[in-house]
């Protein structure tokens, strides 16, 4: 099968890492194993409807994308929503007589109420309605999509990772814990980009919670993987709250993160407004129990009481209590960690989940060819 692939929000190879980019790249690479996948455009449509100087480029990209998609069996767009609606796929697919599919389509009616977002709402709705099939990796999104798309065109694909990339490594654990001079202390790990947004807000919450635990006599080491403009702020807060007990690891390449997960005992990150939270799946895959907020997309990837402990968002006392519970109970940590690793492989293995996507795409392409 030859697939025309387009990511309007963030093209493959974009320099700024994110969960969306990770998912899009993983989907593209998996489908490329048994199919020819052609990235037909690198046009980033984020807020483009408020950038009239870029509108001529949209017209040019449509011509070039249509040319690149000739000979394909299907058009697949990854992630269309009101900020970055797909302005190419529906028109190009229609002109070429190709089925149009969307992975991670998002629909929200509240965006039509604002002048700023209403154009994106309308453009995104038009794209979603044109799709022969829409895949969603979040149940809340699936419910919203059902408002405008018949259920027989909707598919739920559980969020996931490739577990073989995140397996526990004993050698890495021993090496890093020696480098960090952990001794008998438990190690808490957190990972996020140090952006001036909810990521830093979450890390700030974590640092303050850990500071109070240290004041209560808890002995542990906190390691933070990530980097960004807010690093000086976070380093200053660490010196204030946990002097000598925080290690900033810098931005760790994703292919090396399994080593850091393996060296830790608990993964903690509040996850404010996390739609899915890939780091939670990565950590669990390496056998780490999770401490996070019980909100947004986190319960979809963390089983509360089984693979981690979730608490009410922004409840400082509850967050500290759940973290303290895992720090104090090594047996519980190990039990939850083993369950977490097994659960990821059972429910969140993209090797299996993307096989379903590929099968559905083949069926859509076959039906279209049969009707032509």
Short mmCIF file of C-alpha atoms in Angstrom, two decimals:
data_model
loop_
_atom_site.label_atom_id
_atom_site.label_comp_id
_atom_site.label_asym_id
_atom_site.label_seq_id
_atom_site.Cartn_x
_atom_site.Cartn_y
_atom_site.Cartn_z
CA UNK A 1 0.00 0.00 0.00
CA UNK A 2 1.24 3.48 -0.85
CA UNK A 3 0.19 6.08 1.72
CA UNK A 4 0.24 9.87 1.39
CA UNK A 5 1.17 11.09 4.90
CA UNK A 6 0.71 14.63 6.24
CA UNK A 7 1.09 16.16 9.71
CA UNK A 8 -0.35 19.70 9.72
CA UNK A 9 0.47 20.51 13.35
CA UNK A 10 4.14 19.56 13.41
CA UNK A 11 5.91 17.93 10.43
CA UNK A 12 8.15 14.94 10.98
CA UNK A 13 11.67 15.93 11.91
CA UNK A 14 10.60 19.16 13.61
CA UNK A 15 13.37 20.35 15.98
CA UNK A 16 11.11 20.84 19.01
CA UNK A 17 10.39 17.48 20.70
CA UNK A 18 6.89 16.76 21.99
CA UNK A 19 4.54 13.89 22.63
CA UNK A 20 2.61 14.71 19.45
CA UNK A 21 5.76 14.53 17.38
CA UNK A 22 6.73 11.24 19.02
CA UNK A 23 3.34 9.69 18.23
CA UNK A 24 3.36 10.94 14.63
CA UNK A 25 6.88 9.70 14.01
CA UNK A 26 6.10 6.31 15.53
CA UNK A 27 2.98 5.91 13.39
CA UNK A 28 4.85 6.90 10.23
CA UNK A 29 7.76 4.56 10.95
CA UNK A 30 5.52 1.60 11.79
CA UNK A 31 3.46 1.96 8.62
CA UNK A 32 6.71 2.30 6.64
CA UNK A 33 7.72 -1.25 7.61
CA UNK A 34 5.29 -2.85 5.16
CA UNK A 35 4.13 0.09 3.05
CA UNK A 36 5.51 2.99 1.08
CA UNK A 37 4.73 6.10 3.12
CA UNK A 38 5.23 9.44 1.36
CA UNK A 39 5.35 12.66 3.39
CA UNK A 40 3.55 14.81 0.82
CA UNK A 41 3.95 18.19 2.56
CA UNK A 42 5.77 19.89 5.42
CA UNK A 43 3.32 22.81 5.61
CA UNK A 44 2.66 23.67 9.26
CA UNK A 45 -0.86 25.05 9.51
CA UNK A 46 -0.75 26.20 13.13
CA UNK A 47 -2.86 29.39 13.29
CA UNK A 48 -2.32 29.78 9.55
CA UNK A 49 -5.85 31.09 9.06
CA UNK A 50 -4.77 34.24 10.89
CA UNK A 51 -1.62 34.58 8.76
CA UNK A 52 -2.92 35.87 5.38
CA UNK A 53 0.62 36.27 4.06
CA UNK A 54 0.86 32.45 4.12
CA UNK A 55 -2.39 31.76 2.28
CA UNK A 56 -0.74 31.73 -1.16
CA UNK A 57 1.59 29.05 0.20
CA UNK A 58 -1.44 26.89 1.04
CA UNK A 59 -2.54 27.02 -2.60
CA UNK A 60 0.96 26.15 -3.78
CA UNK A 61 1.25 23.30 -1.24
CA UNK A 62 -2.03 21.82 -2.43
CA UNK A 63 -0.70 21.61 -5.96
CA UNK A 64 2.60 20.10 -4.85
CA UNK A 65 0.97 17.70 -2.36
CA UNK A 66 -1.50 16.49 -4.97
CA UNK A 67 1.37 15.82 -7.32
CA UNK A 68 3.30 13.92 -4.61
CA UNK A 69 0.22 11.84 -3.71
CA UNK A 70 -0.43 10.60 -7.24
CA UNK A 71 -0.28 6.83 -7.34
CA UNK A 72 -1.07 6.52 -3.63
CA UNK A 73 -3.84 4.27 -2.34
CA UNK A 74 -4.86 6.45 0.58
CA UNK A 75 -4.27 9.81 2.27
CA UNK A 76 -3.54 9.75 6.02
CA UNK A 77 -3.42 12.94 8.07
CA UNK A 78 -1.94 12.82 11.55
CA UNK A 79 -3.49 15.21 14.11
CA UNK A 80 -5.91 17.81 12.84
CA UNK A 81 -7.59 20.18 15.30
CA UNK A 82 -8.71 23.80 15.54
CA UNK A 83 -5.22 25.30 15.93
CA UNK A 84 -3.81 23.33 13.00
CA UNK A 85 -6.62 22.13 10.72
CA UNK A 86 -5.83 20.01 7.68
CA UNK A 87 -6.13 22.38 4.73
CA UNK A 88 -4.61 19.98 2.20
CA UNK A 89 -5.88 16.44 2.70
CA UNK A 90 -9.62 16.69 1.97
CA UNK A 91 -9.16 18.66 -1.27
CA UNK A 92 -6.21 16.62 -2.56
CA UNK A 93 -7.81 13.28 -1.71
CA UNK A 94 -11.06 14.29 -3.37
CA UNK A 95 -9.34 15.41 -6.57
CA UNK A 96 -7.30 12.21 -6.73
CA UNK A 97 -10.19 9.93 -5.81
CA UNK A 98 -8.38 8.68 -2.69
CA UNK A 99 -9.93 7.70 0.64
CA UNK A 100 -9.09 10.26 3.31
CA UNK A 101 -8.20 9.03 6.82
CA UNK A 102 -7.30 10.87 10.02
CA UNK A 103 -5.33 9.65 13.03
CA UNK A 104 -5.82 11.66 16.24
CA UNK A 105 -8.57 13.94 15.02
CA UNK A 106 -9.81 16.27 17.76
CA UNK A 107 -13.16 18.06 17.89
CA UNK A 108 -14.32 20.59 20.48
CA UNK A 109 -17.42 22.76 20.13
CA UNK A 110 -16.29 25.37 22.65
CA UNK A 111 -13.77 26.69 20.13
CA UNK A 112 -16.57 27.96 17.89
CA UNK A 113 -17.55 30.54 20.52
CA UNK A 114 -14.40 32.63 20.15
CA UNK A 115 -13.62 34.84 17.17
CA UNK A 116 -9.97 33.78 17.43
CA UNK A 117 -10.66 30.06 17.22
CA UNK A 118 -13.92 29.87 15.24
CA UNK A 119 -12.22 29.79 11.80
CA UNK A 120 -10.06 26.88 12.94
CA UNK A 121 -13.12 25.13 14.36
CA UNK A 122 -14.95 25.37 11.02
CA UNK A 123 -11.95 24.29 8.94
CA UNK A 124 -11.19 21.38 11.24
CA UNK A 125 -14.82 20.24 11.32
CA UNK A 126 -14.90 20.22 7.52
CA UNK A 127 -11.75 18.08 7.38
CA UNK A 128 -13.05 15.58 9.94
CA UNK A 129 -16.38 15.21 8.18
CA UNK A 130 -14.58 14.41 4.93
CA UNK A 131 -12.77 11.42 6.46
CA UNK A 132 -13.66 7.84 5.61
CA UNK A 133 -12.24 6.78 8.98
CA UNK A 134 -10.98 8.69 12.04
CA UNK A 135 -8.75 7.03 14.64
CA UNK A 136 -8.55 8.38 18.17
CA UNK A 137 -6.20 7.37 20.98
CA UNK A 138 -8.26 9.07 23.66
CA UNK A 139 -11.77 8.07 24.72
CA UNK A 140 -12.91 11.62 25.50
CA UNK A 141 -11.93 12.69 21.99
CA UNK A 142 -13.83 9.73 20.57
CA UNK A 143 -16.97 10.85 22.40
CA UNK A 144 -16.65 14.37 21.01
CA UNK A 145 -15.98 13.12 17.48
CA UNK A 146 -19.18 11.08 17.60
CA UNK A 147 -21.13 14.36 17.55
CA UNK A 148 -20.28 14.91 13.88
CA UNK A 149 -19.01 11.57 12.58
CA UNK A 150 -21.01 8.32 12.30
CA UNK A 151 -19.76 5.74 14.76
CA UNK A 152 -19.00 3.25 11.99
CA UNK A 153 -16.27 5.64 10.83
CA UNK A 154 -14.66 6.00 14.27
CA UNK A 155 -11.97 3.73 15.71
CA UNK A 156 -10.41 3.74 19.18
CA UNK A 157 -6.72 2.85 19.32
CA UNK A 158 -5.31 2.77 22.89
CA UNK A 159 -2.37 5.13 23.40
CA UNK A 160 0.94 3.36 23.58
CA UNK A 161 4.66 3.06 23.01
CA UNK A 162 7.01 0.46 21.57
CA UNK A 163 7.83 -1.39 24.83
CA UNK A 164 11.05 -2.89 23.47
CA UNK A 165 12.47 0.66 23.51
CA UNK A 166 11.68 1.02 27.22
CA UNK A 167 12.77 -2.12 29.03
CA UNK A 168 14.40 -2.30 32.46
CA UNK A 169 18.21 -2.38 32.27
CA UNK A 170 20.03 -3.60 35.38
CA UNK A 171 23.47 -2.54 34.14
CA UNK A 172 22.22 1.01 33.53
CA UNK A 173 20.64 1.08 36.98
CA UNK A 174 23.84 0.09 38.74
CA UNK A 175 25.99 2.45 36.66
CA UNK A 176 23.81 5.54 37.06
CA UNK A 177 23.11 5.02 40.75
CA UNK A 178 26.85 4.83 41.30
CA UNK A 179 27.33 8.06 39.30
CA UNK A 180 24.58 9.75 41.29
CA UNK A 181 25.98 8.43 44.58
CA UNK A 182 22.53 7.35 45.71
CA UNK A 183 23.67 4.95 48.41
CA UNK A 184 20.59 3.42 50.02
CA UNK A 185 18.35 6.36 49.12
CA UNK A 186 15.28 5.95 46.93
CA UNK A 187 15.37 7.86 43.64
CA UNK A 188 12.44 9.87 42.32
CA UNK A 189 12.60 10.65 38.61
CA UNK A 190 10.65 13.25 36.66
CA UNK A 191 10.93 14.15 32.97
CA UNK A 192 9.56 17.13 31.09
CA UNK A 193 10.57 20.02 28.88
CA UNK A 194 11.38 23.09 30.98
CA UNK A 195 8.95 25.33 29.10
CA UNK A 196 7.27 28.40 30.58
CA UNK A 197 3.90 26.68 30.79
CA UNK A 198 2.20 23.81 32.61
CA UNK A 199 5.38 21.71 32.36
CA UNK A 200 7.30 24.05 34.65
CA UNK A 201 4.18 24.55 36.77
CA UNK A 202 4.09 20.80 37.33
CA UNK A 203 7.80 20.58 38.14
CA UNK A 204 7.46 23.50 40.55
CA UNK A 205 4.62 21.67 42.31
CA UNK A 206 6.81 18.54 42.50
CA UNK A 207 9.84 20.37 43.89
CA UNK A 208 7.80 22.04 46.61
CA UNK A 209 6.14 18.74 47.53
CA UNK A 210 9.53 17.02 47.73
CA UNK A 211 10.88 19.91 49.80
CA UNK A 212 8.19 19.35 52.42
CA UNK A 213 8.82 15.59 52.41
CA UNK A 214 12.52 16.23 53.03
CA UNK A 215 11.63 18.54 55.90
CA UNK A 216 9.60 15.67 57.36
CA UNK A 217 12.72 13.48 57.34
CA UNK A 218 12.26 11.51 54.13
CA UNK A 219 15.61 10.59 52.59
CA UNK A 220 15.61 10.44 48.78
CA UNK A 221 17.23 11.84 45.65
CA UNK A 222 15.28 13.69 42.95
CA UNK A 223 16.48 13.54 39.34
CA UNK A 224 15.01 15.75 36.63
CA UNK A 225 15.41 14.94 32.93
CA UNK A 226 14.76 17.85 30.59
CA UNK A 227 15.92 21.30 29.64
CA UNK A 228 14.59 24.64 28.49
CA UNK A 229 14.27 28.34 29.25
CA UNK A 230 12.93 27.75 32.77
CA UNK A 231 15.94 25.76 33.93
CA UNK A 232 17.49 28.65 35.95
CA UNK A 233 14.18 29.13 37.75
CA UNK A 234 13.91 25.43 38.55
CA UNK A 235 17.55 25.21 39.67
CA UNK A 236 17.03 28.14 42.04
CA UNK A 237 13.89 26.51 43.44
CA UNK A 238 15.77 23.21 43.87
CA UNK A 239 18.53 24.95 45.85
CA UNK A 240 15.88 26.51 48.06
CA UNK A 241 13.69 23.45 48.59
CA UNK A 242 16.11 20.51 48.30
CA UNK A 243 19.70 21.69 48.61
CA UNK A 244 22.13 19.01 47.42
CA UNK A 245 19.38 16.50 46.68
CA UNK A 246 18.38 17.33 43.09
CA UNK A 247 20.29 16.26 39.97
CA UNK A 248 19.50 18.01 36.69
CA UNK A 249 20.20 15.50 33.94
CA UNK A 250 19.68 17.87 31.00
CA UNK A 251 17.79 16.87 27.89
CA UNK A 252 18.20 13.10 27.62
CA UNK A 253 17.77 11.63 24.12
CA UNK A 254 14.57 9.61 24.03
CA UNK A 255 16.45 6.49 23.02
CA UNK A 256 18.49 6.79 26.26
CA UNK A 257 15.64 7.56 28.65
CA UNK A 258 15.17 3.88 29.51
CA UNK A 259 18.48 4.03 31.39
CA UNK A 260 17.23 6.82 33.66
CA UNK A 261 13.90 5.12 34.24
CA UNK A 262 15.77 1.93 35.13
CA UNK A 263 17.89 3.74 37.70
CA UNK A 264 14.92 5.27 39.54
CA UNK A 265 12.42 3.85 42.04
CA UNK A 266 9.41 6.13 41.46
CA UNK A 267 8.29 8.32 38.57
CA UNK A 268 6.54 11.49 39.72
CA UNK A 269 5.07 14.26 37.60
CA UNK A 270 1.73 16.00 38.20
CA UNK A 271 0.84 16.03 34.49
CA UNK A 272 -1.21 19.24 34.41
CA UNK A 273 -3.42 19.22 31.29
CA UNK A 274 -1.58 16.20 29.86
CA UNK A 275 -3.72 14.80 27.07
CA UNK A 276 -1.93 11.43 27.26
CA UNK A 277 1.49 11.72 28.85
CA UNK A 278 3.91 9.47 26.98
CA UNK A 279 6.41 9.66 29.85
CA UNK A 280 3.98 7.81 32.11
CA UNK A 281 3.87 4.88 29.70
CA UNK A 282 7.65 4.94 29.21
CA UNK A 283 8.30 4.92 32.96
CA UNK A 284 5.81 2.12 33.60
CA UNK A 285 7.28 0.06 30.77
CA UNK A 286 10.60 0.15 32.62
CA UNK A 287 8.92 -1.02 35.82
CA UNK A 288 8.36 2.27 37.63
CA UNK A 289 5.22 3.04 39.64
CA UNK A 290 3.77 6.49 38.92
CA UNK A 291 2.63 9.36 41.13
CA UNK A 292 0.52 11.95 39.29
CA UNK A 293 -2.76 13.85 39.23
CA UNK A 294 -5.99 11.98 38.60
CA UNK A 295 -7.15 14.07 35.67
CA UNK A 296 -7.02 14.84 31.96
CA UNK A 297 -5.63 11.87 29.99
CA UNK A 298 -3.53 10.37 32.80
CA UNK A 299 -6.06 7.76 34.04
CA UNK A 300 -6.13 6.38 30.51
CA UNK A 301 -2.49 5.29 30.83
CA UNK A 302 -2.06 4.82 34.61
CA UNK A 303 -4.25 2.38 36.55
CA UNK A 304 -4.76 4.03 39.93
CA UNK A 305 -3.90 1.66 42.77
CA UNK A 306 -2.43 -0.91 40.38
CA UNK A 307 0.40 0.73 38.42
CA UNK A 308 0.62 3.98 40.34
CA UNK A 309 -1.10 6.33 42.74
CA UNK A 310 -3.16 9.23 41.43
CA UNK A 311 -4.55 12.07 43.50
CA UNK A 312 -6.94 14.96 43.05
CA UNK A 313 -5.30 17.68 40.93
CA UNK A 314 -3.46 20.35 42.92
CA UNK A 315 -4.12 18.62 46.26
CA UNK A 316 -0.71 19.18 47.86
CA UNK A 317 -1.33 17.02 50.92
CA UNK A 318 -2.62 14.09 48.87
CA UNK A 319 0.28 14.30 46.41
CA UNK A 320 2.83 14.25 49.22
CA UNK A 321 1.04 11.38 50.93
CA UNK A 322 0.98 9.20 47.80
CA UNK A 323 4.65 9.92 47.11
CA UNK A 324 5.57 9.18 50.72
CA UNK A 325 3.66 5.91 50.60
CA UNK A 326 5.79 4.64 47.73
CA UNK A 327 9.02 5.96 49.22
CA UNK A 328 8.29 4.06 52.45
CA UNK A 329 7.21 0.77 50.90
CA UNK A 330 9.77 -0.94 48.65
CA UNK A 331 7.59 -4.02 48.29
CA UNK A 332 4.66 -1.94 47.02
CA UNK A 333 6.96 -0.14 44.59
CA UNK A 334 8.20 -3.40 43.12
CA UNK A 335 4.72 -4.89 42.91
CA UNK A 336 3.25 -1.85 41.17
CA UNK A 337 6.26 -1.58 38.89
CA UNK A 338 5.94 -5.18 37.70
CA UNK A 339 2.20 -4.75 37.13
CA UNK A 340 2.88 -1.52 35.24
CA UNK A 341 5.37 -3.15 32.88
CA UNK A 342 2.98 -6.03 32.19
CA UNK A 343 0.02 -3.70 31.62
CA UNK A 344 1.92 -1.60 29.10
CA UNK A 345 2.76 -4.72 27.10
CA UNK A 346 -0.80 -5.99 27.28
CA UNK A 347 -2.73 -2.81 26.46
CA UNK A 348 -0.32 -0.17 25.19
CA UNK A 349 2.00 -1.99 22.80
CA UNK A 350 1.99 -0.06 19.52
CA UNK A 351 3.36 -3.07 17.65
CA UNK A 352 -0.08 -4.58 18.19
CA UNK A 353 -2.21 -1.44 18.19
CA UNK A 354 -0.80 -0.05 14.95
CA UNK A 355 -1.37 -3.39 13.25
CA UNK A 356 -5.06 -2.64 13.75
CA UNK A 357 -4.59 0.80 12.19
CA UNK A 358 -2.80 -0.70 9.20
CA UNK A 359 -5.50 -3.33 8.76
CA UNK A 360 -8.25 -0.71 8.86
CA UNK A 361 -6.43 1.48 6.34
CA UNK A 362 -6.03 -1.44 3.97
CA UNK A 363 -9.74 -2.18 4.21
CA UNK A 364 -10.67 1.46 3.52
CA UNK A 365 -8.36 1.53 0.49
CA UNK A 366 -9.75 -1.80 -0.75
CA UNK A 367 -13.36 -0.60 -0.50
CA UNK A 368 -12.55 2.59 -2.38
CA UNK A 369 -10.78 0.71 -5.16
CA UNK A 370 -13.74 -1.66 -5.39
CA UNK A 371 -16.13 1.26 -5.85
CA UNK A 372 -14.05 2.87 -8.61
#
